[in-house]
XYZ file of C-alpha atoms in Angstrom:
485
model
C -15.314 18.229 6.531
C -12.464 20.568 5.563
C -13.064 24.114 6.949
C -12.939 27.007 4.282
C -10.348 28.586 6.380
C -7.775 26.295 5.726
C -7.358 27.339 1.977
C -8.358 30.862 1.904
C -10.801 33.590 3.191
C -14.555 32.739 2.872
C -15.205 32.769 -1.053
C -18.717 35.020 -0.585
C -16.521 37.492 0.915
C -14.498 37.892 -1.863
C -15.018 40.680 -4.716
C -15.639 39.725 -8.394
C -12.672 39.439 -10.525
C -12.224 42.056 -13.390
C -13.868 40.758 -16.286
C -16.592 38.358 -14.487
C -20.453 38.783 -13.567
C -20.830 38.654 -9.740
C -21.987 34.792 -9.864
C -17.875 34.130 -10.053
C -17.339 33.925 -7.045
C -19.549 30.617 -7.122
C -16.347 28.845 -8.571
C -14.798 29.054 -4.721
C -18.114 28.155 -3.480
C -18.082 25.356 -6.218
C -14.322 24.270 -4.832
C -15.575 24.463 -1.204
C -18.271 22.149 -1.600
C -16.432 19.601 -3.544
C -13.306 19.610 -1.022
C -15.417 19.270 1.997
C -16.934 16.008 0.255
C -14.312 13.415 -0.154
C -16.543 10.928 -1.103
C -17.382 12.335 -4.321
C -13.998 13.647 -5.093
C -13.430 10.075 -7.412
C -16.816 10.825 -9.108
C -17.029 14.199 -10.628
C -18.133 14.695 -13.721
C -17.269 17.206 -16.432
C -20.821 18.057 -16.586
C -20.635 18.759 -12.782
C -17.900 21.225 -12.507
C -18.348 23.325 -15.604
C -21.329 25.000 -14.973
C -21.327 28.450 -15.694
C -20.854 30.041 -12.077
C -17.882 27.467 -12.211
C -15.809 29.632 -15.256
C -14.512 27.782 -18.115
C -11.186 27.317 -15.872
C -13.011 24.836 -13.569
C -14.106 22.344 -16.336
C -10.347 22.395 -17.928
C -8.965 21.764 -14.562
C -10.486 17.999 -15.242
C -9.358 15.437 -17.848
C -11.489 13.212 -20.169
C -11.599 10.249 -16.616
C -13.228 11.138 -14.101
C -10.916 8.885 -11.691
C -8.005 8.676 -10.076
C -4.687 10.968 -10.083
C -6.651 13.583 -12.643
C -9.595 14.011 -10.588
C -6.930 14.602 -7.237
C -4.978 16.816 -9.501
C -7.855 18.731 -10.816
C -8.952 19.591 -6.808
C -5.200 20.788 -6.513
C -5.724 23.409 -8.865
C -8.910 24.263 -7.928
C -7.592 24.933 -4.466
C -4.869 26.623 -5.457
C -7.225 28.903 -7.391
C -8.898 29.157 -4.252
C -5.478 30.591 -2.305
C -5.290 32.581 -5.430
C -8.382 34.345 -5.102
C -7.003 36.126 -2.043
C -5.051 38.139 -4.219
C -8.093 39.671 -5.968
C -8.656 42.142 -3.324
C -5.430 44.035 -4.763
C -6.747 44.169 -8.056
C -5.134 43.038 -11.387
C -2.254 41.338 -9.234
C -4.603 38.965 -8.251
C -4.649 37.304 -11.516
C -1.221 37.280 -11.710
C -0.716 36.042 -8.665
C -3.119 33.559 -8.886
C -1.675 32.277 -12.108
C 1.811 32.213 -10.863
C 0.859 30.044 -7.926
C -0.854 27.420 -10.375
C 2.643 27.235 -11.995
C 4.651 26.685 -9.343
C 2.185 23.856 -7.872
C 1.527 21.969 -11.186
C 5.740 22.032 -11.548
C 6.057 20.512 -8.047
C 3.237 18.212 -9.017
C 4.932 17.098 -12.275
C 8.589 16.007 -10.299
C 6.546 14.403 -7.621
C 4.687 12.246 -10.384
C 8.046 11.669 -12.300
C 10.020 11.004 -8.991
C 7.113 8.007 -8.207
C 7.592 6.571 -12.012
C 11.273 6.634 -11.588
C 11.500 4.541 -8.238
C 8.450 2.314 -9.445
C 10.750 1.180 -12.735
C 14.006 0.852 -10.711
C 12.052 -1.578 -8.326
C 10.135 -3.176 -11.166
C 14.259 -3.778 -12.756
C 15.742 -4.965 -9.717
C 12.938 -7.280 -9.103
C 13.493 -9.201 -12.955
C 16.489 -9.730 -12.310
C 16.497 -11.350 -9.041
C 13.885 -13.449 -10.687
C 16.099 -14.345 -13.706
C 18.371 -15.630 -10.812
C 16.239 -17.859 -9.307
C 15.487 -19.436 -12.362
C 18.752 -20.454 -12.675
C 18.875 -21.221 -9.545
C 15.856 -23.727 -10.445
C 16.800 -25.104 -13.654
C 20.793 -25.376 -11.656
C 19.162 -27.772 -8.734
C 18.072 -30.101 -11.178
C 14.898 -32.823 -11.205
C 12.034 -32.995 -13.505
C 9.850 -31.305 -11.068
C 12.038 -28.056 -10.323
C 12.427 -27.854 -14.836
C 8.539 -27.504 -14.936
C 7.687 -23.624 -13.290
C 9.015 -20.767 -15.825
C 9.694 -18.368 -12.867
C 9.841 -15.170 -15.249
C 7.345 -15.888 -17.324
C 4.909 -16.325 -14.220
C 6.262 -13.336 -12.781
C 5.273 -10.998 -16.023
C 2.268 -12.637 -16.569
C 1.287 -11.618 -13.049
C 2.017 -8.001 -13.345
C 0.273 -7.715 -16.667
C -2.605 -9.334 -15.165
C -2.554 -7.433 -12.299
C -2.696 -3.971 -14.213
C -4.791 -4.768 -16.370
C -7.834 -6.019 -13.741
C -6.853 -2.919 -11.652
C -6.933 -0.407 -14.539
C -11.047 -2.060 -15.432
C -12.058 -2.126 -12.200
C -11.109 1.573 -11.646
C -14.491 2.403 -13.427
C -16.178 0.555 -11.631
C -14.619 1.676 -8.362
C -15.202 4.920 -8.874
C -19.133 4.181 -10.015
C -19.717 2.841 -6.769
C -18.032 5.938 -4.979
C -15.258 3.838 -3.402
C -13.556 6.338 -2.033
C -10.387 6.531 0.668
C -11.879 7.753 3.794
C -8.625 9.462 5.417
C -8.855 9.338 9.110
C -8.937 12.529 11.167
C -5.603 12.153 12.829
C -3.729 11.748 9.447
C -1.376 14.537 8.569
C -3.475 17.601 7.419
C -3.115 17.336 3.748
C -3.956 13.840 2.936
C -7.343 15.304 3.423
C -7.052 17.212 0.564
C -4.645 15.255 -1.781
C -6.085 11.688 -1.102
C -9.460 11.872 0.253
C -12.165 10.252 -2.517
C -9.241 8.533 -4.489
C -10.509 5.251 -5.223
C -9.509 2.537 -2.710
C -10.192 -1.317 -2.191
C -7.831 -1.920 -5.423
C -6.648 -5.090 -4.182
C -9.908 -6.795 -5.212
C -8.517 -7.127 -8.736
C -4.748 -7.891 -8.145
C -5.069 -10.437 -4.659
C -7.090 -13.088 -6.961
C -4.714 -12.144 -10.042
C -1.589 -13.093 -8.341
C -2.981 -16.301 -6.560
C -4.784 -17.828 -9.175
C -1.464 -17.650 -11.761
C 0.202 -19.232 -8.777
C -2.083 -21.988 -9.046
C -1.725 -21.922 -12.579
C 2.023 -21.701 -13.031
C 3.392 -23.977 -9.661
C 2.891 -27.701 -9.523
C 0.265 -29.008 -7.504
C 1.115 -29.258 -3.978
C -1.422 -28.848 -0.784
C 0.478 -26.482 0.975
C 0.116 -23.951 -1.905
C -3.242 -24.544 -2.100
C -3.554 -23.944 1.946
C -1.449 -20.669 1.209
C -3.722 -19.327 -1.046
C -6.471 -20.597 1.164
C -6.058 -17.980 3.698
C -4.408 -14.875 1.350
C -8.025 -15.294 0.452
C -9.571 -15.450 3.211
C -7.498 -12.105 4.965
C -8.721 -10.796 1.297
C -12.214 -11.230 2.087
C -11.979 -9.317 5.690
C -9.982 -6.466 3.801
C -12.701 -6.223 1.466
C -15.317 -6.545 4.662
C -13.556 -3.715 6.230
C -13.093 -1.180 3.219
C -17.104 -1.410 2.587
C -17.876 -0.833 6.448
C -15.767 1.911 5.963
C -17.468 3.459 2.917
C -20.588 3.029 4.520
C -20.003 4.331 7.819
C -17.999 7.073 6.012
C -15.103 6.907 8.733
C -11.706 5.578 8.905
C -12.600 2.572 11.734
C -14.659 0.125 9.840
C -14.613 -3.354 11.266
C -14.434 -3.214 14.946
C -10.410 -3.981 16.336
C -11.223 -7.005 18.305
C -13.439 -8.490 15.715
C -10.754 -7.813 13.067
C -8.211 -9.875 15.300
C -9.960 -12.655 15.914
C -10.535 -13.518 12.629
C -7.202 -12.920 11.743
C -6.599 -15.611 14.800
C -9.223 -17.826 13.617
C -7.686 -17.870 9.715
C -4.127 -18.275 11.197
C -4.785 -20.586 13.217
C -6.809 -23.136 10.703
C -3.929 -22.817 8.496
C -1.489 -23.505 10.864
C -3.812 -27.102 11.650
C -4.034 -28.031 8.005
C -0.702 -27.637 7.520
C 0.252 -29.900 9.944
C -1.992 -31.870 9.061
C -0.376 -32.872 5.318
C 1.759 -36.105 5.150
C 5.068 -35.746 4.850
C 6.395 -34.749 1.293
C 8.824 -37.157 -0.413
C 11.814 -37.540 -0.611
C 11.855 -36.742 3.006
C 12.964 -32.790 3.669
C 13.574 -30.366 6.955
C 10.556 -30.985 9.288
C 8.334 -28.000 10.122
C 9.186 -27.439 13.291
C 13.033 -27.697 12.672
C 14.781 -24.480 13.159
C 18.450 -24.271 11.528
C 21.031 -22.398 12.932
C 24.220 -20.715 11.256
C 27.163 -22.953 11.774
C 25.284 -26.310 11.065
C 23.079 -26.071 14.745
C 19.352 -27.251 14.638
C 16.923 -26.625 17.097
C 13.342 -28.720 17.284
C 10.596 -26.211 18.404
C 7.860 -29.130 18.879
C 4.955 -27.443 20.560
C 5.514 -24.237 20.163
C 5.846 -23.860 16.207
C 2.205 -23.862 16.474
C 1.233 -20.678 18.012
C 4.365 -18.765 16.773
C 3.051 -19.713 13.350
C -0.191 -18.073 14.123
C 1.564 -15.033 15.885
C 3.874 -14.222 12.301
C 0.905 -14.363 10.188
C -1.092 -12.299 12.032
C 1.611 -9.870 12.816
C 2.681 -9.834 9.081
C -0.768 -9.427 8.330
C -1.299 -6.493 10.699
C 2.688 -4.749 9.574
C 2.014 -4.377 6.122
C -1.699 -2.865 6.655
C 0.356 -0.638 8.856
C 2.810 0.259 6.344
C -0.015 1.292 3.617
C 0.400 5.098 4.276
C 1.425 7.102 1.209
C 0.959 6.420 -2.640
C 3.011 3.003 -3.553
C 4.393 2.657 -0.255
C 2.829 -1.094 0.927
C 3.075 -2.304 -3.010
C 6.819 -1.672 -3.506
C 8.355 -2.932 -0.354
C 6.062 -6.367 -0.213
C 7.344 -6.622 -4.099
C 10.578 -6.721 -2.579
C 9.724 -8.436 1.005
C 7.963 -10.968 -1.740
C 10.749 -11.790 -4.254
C 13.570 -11.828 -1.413
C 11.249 -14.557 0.096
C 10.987 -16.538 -2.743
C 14.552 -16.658 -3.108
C 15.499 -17.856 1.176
C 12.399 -20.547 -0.176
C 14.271 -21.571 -3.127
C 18.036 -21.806 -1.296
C 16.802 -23.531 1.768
C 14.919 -26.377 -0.277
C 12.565 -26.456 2.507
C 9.366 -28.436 2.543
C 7.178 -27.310 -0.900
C 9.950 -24.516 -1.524
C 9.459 -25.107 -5.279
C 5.382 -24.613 -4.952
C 5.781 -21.824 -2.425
C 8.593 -19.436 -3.999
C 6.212 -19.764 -7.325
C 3.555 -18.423 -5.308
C 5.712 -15.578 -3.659
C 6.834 -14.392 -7.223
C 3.363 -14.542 -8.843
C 2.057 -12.328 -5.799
C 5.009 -10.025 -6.244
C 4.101 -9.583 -9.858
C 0.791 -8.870 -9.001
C 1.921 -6.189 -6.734
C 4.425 -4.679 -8.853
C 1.484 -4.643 -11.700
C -1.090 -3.146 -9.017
C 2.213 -0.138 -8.627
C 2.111 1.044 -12.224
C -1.384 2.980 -10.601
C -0.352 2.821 -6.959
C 2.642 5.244 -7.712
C 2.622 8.875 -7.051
C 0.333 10.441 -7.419
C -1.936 7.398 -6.813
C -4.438 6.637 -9.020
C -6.225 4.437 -6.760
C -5.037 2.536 -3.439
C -5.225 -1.023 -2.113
C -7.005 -0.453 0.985
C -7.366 -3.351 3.413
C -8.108 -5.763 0.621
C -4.972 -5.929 -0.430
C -2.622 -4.595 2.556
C -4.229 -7.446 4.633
C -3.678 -10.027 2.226
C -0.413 -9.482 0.783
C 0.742 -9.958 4.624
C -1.164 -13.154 5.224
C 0.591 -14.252 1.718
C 3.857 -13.246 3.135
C 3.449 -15.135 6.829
C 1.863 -18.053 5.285
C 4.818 -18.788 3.044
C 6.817 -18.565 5.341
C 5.216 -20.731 7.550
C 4.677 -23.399 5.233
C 8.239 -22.988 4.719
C 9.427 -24.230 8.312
C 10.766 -22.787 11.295
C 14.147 -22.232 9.420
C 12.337 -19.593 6.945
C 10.942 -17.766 10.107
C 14.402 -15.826 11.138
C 15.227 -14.956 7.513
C 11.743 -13.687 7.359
C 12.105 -11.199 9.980
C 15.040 -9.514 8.366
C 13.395 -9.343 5.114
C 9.994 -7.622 6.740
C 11.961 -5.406 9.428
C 10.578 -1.952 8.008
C 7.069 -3.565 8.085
C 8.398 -4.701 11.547
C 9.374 -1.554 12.310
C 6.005 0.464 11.140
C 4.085 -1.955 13.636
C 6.479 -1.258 16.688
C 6.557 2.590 16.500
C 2.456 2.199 16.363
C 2.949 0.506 19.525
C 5.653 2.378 21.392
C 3.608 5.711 20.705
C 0.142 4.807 21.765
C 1.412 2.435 25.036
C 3.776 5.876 26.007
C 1.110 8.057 25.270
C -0.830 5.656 27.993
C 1.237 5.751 30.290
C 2.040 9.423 30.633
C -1.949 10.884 29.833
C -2.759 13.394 32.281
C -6.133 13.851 34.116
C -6.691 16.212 30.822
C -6.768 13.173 28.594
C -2.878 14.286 27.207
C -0.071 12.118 26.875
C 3.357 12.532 25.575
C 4.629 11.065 22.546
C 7.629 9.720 21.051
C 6.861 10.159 17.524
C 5.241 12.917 15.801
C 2.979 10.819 14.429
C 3.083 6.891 14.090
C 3.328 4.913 12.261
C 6.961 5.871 11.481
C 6.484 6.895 7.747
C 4.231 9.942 8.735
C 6.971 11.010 11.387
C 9.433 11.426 8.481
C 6.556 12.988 6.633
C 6.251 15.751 9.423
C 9.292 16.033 9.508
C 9.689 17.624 6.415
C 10.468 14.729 4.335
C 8.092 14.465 0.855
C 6.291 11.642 0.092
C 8.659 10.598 -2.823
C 11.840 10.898 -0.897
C 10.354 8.371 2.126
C 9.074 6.162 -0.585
C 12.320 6.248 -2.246
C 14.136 5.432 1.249
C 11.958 2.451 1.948
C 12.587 1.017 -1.139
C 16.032 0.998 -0.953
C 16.195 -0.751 2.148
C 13.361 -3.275 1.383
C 15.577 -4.231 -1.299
C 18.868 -4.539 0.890
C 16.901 -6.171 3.398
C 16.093 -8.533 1.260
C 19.308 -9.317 0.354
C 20.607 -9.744 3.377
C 17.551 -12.130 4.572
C 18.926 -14.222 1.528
C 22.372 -14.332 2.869
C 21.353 -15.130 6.057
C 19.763 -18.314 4.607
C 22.723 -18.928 2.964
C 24.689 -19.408 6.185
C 21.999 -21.132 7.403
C 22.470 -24.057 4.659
C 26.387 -23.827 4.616
């Protein structure tokens, strides 16, 4: 619960405005009481907040949806009003003032939202035409079987799907009071900005993306062992966003329980895949690791549990990474297509099936952005943070050894949001006092909320990891490249 304190004075403390009856100050009441519940903040209704102690500037401050980035906006303004009402103990400059603050917020507000469309449509740009690329690259390698897949048509087909079931389900969402539960030791105002936005959106773009990746890629058992268990990490992101709502907290499915069956699903893959005959013509075994400069290195027994190890660390990185609006959507786009293209380049074992199924997921992701950018109309939760991971470690997987290093290079910020989680809690370990207080090296992990301390907005670290999701995917394509040469 949000004290009053943190926007204003207490609002039955405050005088009457000029020109109201003394139930006015009900509207700051009215603002209280809807801030302190998050989990209602997705459901409000017009009805709701434009009763008459509420003022006829309460029910504009909501648009015709009850959902989404108008509902967060409309608590925005009414909070701001709230701040504003300090100003009424000096009279008729408290109108003024109040007015004036609303002005400046909603202009702030409007570049934010612009900033998040801009970098959403550079990313959505970039990511045609590296897929216009790897067509050619296709239709350039030749055979009746690599002629069949139209790469960009799967691709936009995928992100239309995608919004579309995202943008129906958001009723629906929101009628069942999905809301984001933000965790207490989240930076201060995600309370206020995202707590109640609808969550759990990867329930309609997850099964979009694989199921056009079944459509559009040839038939081939390792795809269909891919998709296997993006479904099956779906299914404990879902588990986990309803404990969540229910429990109204940010834990949800216990840790340990949450790893095992990440373990469990990793680790059946991994058998089954082994378990496929050979494909023909013969290609790069599994377990075959190339090396720049022509070396080759045979991992036998151990590609096994380091299979099992990426996809549950993947898994884990990008649920990690799903911090602020668009932020886990844009760079697994780009983690996603840059994949699809070390797939294609390598030839490895099923690259064809596999770098289909990487570009129909990215799609889907890029599709799920056109909502996920900021200000976020609604966010994947679990559902889809945990499954676009298992999508990316599977691939990769089923890929060979020799996708694994490229891999790395292409996922480092996801690498890198996992290993400042861990640096900061084992050094806080190791340093707590007999007070219970350790040190830290962050201000807050993982490493996108330390830039967001720092002063950074949410655009410009969006913006930044963008960038370099894209250049590291580049440069995990050239180092598969000099694998190959």
């Amino acid at each position: 619960m949000l004290p009053t304190g943190q926007l204003g004075p207490s609002p039955r403390a405050l005088p009457a405005p000029q020109g109201r009856t003394s139930r006015s100050p009900g509207r700051c009441a009215g603002i209280t009481r809807a801030v302190s519940r998050p989990s209602e903040l997705c459901c409000l209704s017009h009805k709701a907040i434009s009763k008459k102690d509420g003022g006829r500037w309460l029910g504009w401050s909501v648009s015709l949806h009850f959902y989404g980035s108008e509902v967060k906006r409309g608590v925005v303004r009414r909070a701001r009003r709230l701040v504003g009402c300090r100003d009424a103990r000096a009279g008729q400059g408290g109108a003024a003032g109040s007015v004036e603050v609303e002005k400046r917020g909603d202009k702030s507000a409007d570049g934010e939202a612009t900033g998040g469309k801009t970098v959403a449509v550079w990313l959505g740009g970039w990511s045609m035409v590296m897929v216009m690329v790897m067509q050619a690259l296709v239709v350039r390698q030749g055979g009746a079987e690599w002629k069949r897949p139209l790469l960009a048509v799967a691709f936009l087909a995928s992100m239309l799907a995608s919004a579309v079931c995202t943008a129906g389900l958001l009723p629906l969402l929101c009628a069942l009071k999905a809301g984001q539960v933000v965790r207490k030791e989240g930076p201060g105002r995600h309370v206020l900005e995202k707590a109640g936005t609808p969550t759990m959106g990867g329930v309609g773009f997850v099964p979009a993306g694989v199921l056009l990746a079944l459509l559009f890629s040839p038939p081939d058992p390792a795809l269909t062992a891919v998709a296997g268990v993006t479904l099956g990490a779906w299914a404990l992101g879902a588990w986990d966003d309803v404990m969540c709502m229910v429990q109204q907290s940010s834990s949800g499915v216990p840790p340990r329980v949450k790893l095992l069956v990440q373990l469990a699903l990793a680790s059946a893959f991994t058998t089954a895949l082994l378990a496929l005959p050979a494909p023909i013509p013969p290609a790069l075994s599994l377990d075959t690791l190339l090396l720049p400069g022509g070396g080759r290195l045979i991992l036998g027994v151990l590609f096994s549990p380091l299979a099992v190890f990426v996809i549950t660390a993947e898994s884990n990185a990008v649920n990690l990474t799903d911090g602020l609006d668009g932020l886990a959507a844009g760079t697994s786009v780009a983690a996603l297509v840059g994949l699809a293209g070390v797939l294609l380049l390598m030839q490895t074992p099923h690259a064809l099936a596999l770098a289909t199924f990487c570009i129909c997921m990215a799609g889907a992701a890029l599709g799920f952005l056109t909502l996920n950018h900021h200000p976020a109309s609604v966010f994947m939760g679990d559902t889809g943070s945990l499954a676009i991971g298992a999508a990316l470690g599977a691939s990769a997987v089923a890929g060979g050894a020799s996708v694994l290093p490229p891999l790395l290079l292409l996922t480092t910020l996801q690498a890198a949001e996992a290993v400042s989680v861990i640096l900061q809690v084992s050094y806080f370990k190791a340093t707590k006092s007999k007070d219970g207080v350790g040190r830290r090296i962050f201000r807050m992990a993982p490493f996108h909320h330390h830039l967001e301390l720092s002063g950074w907005p949410e655009v410009k670290v969006v913006h930044h990891f963008y960038l370099w999701s894209i250049l590291l995917a580049m440069a995990g394509c050239g180092l598969a490249f000099l694998c190959i040469s």
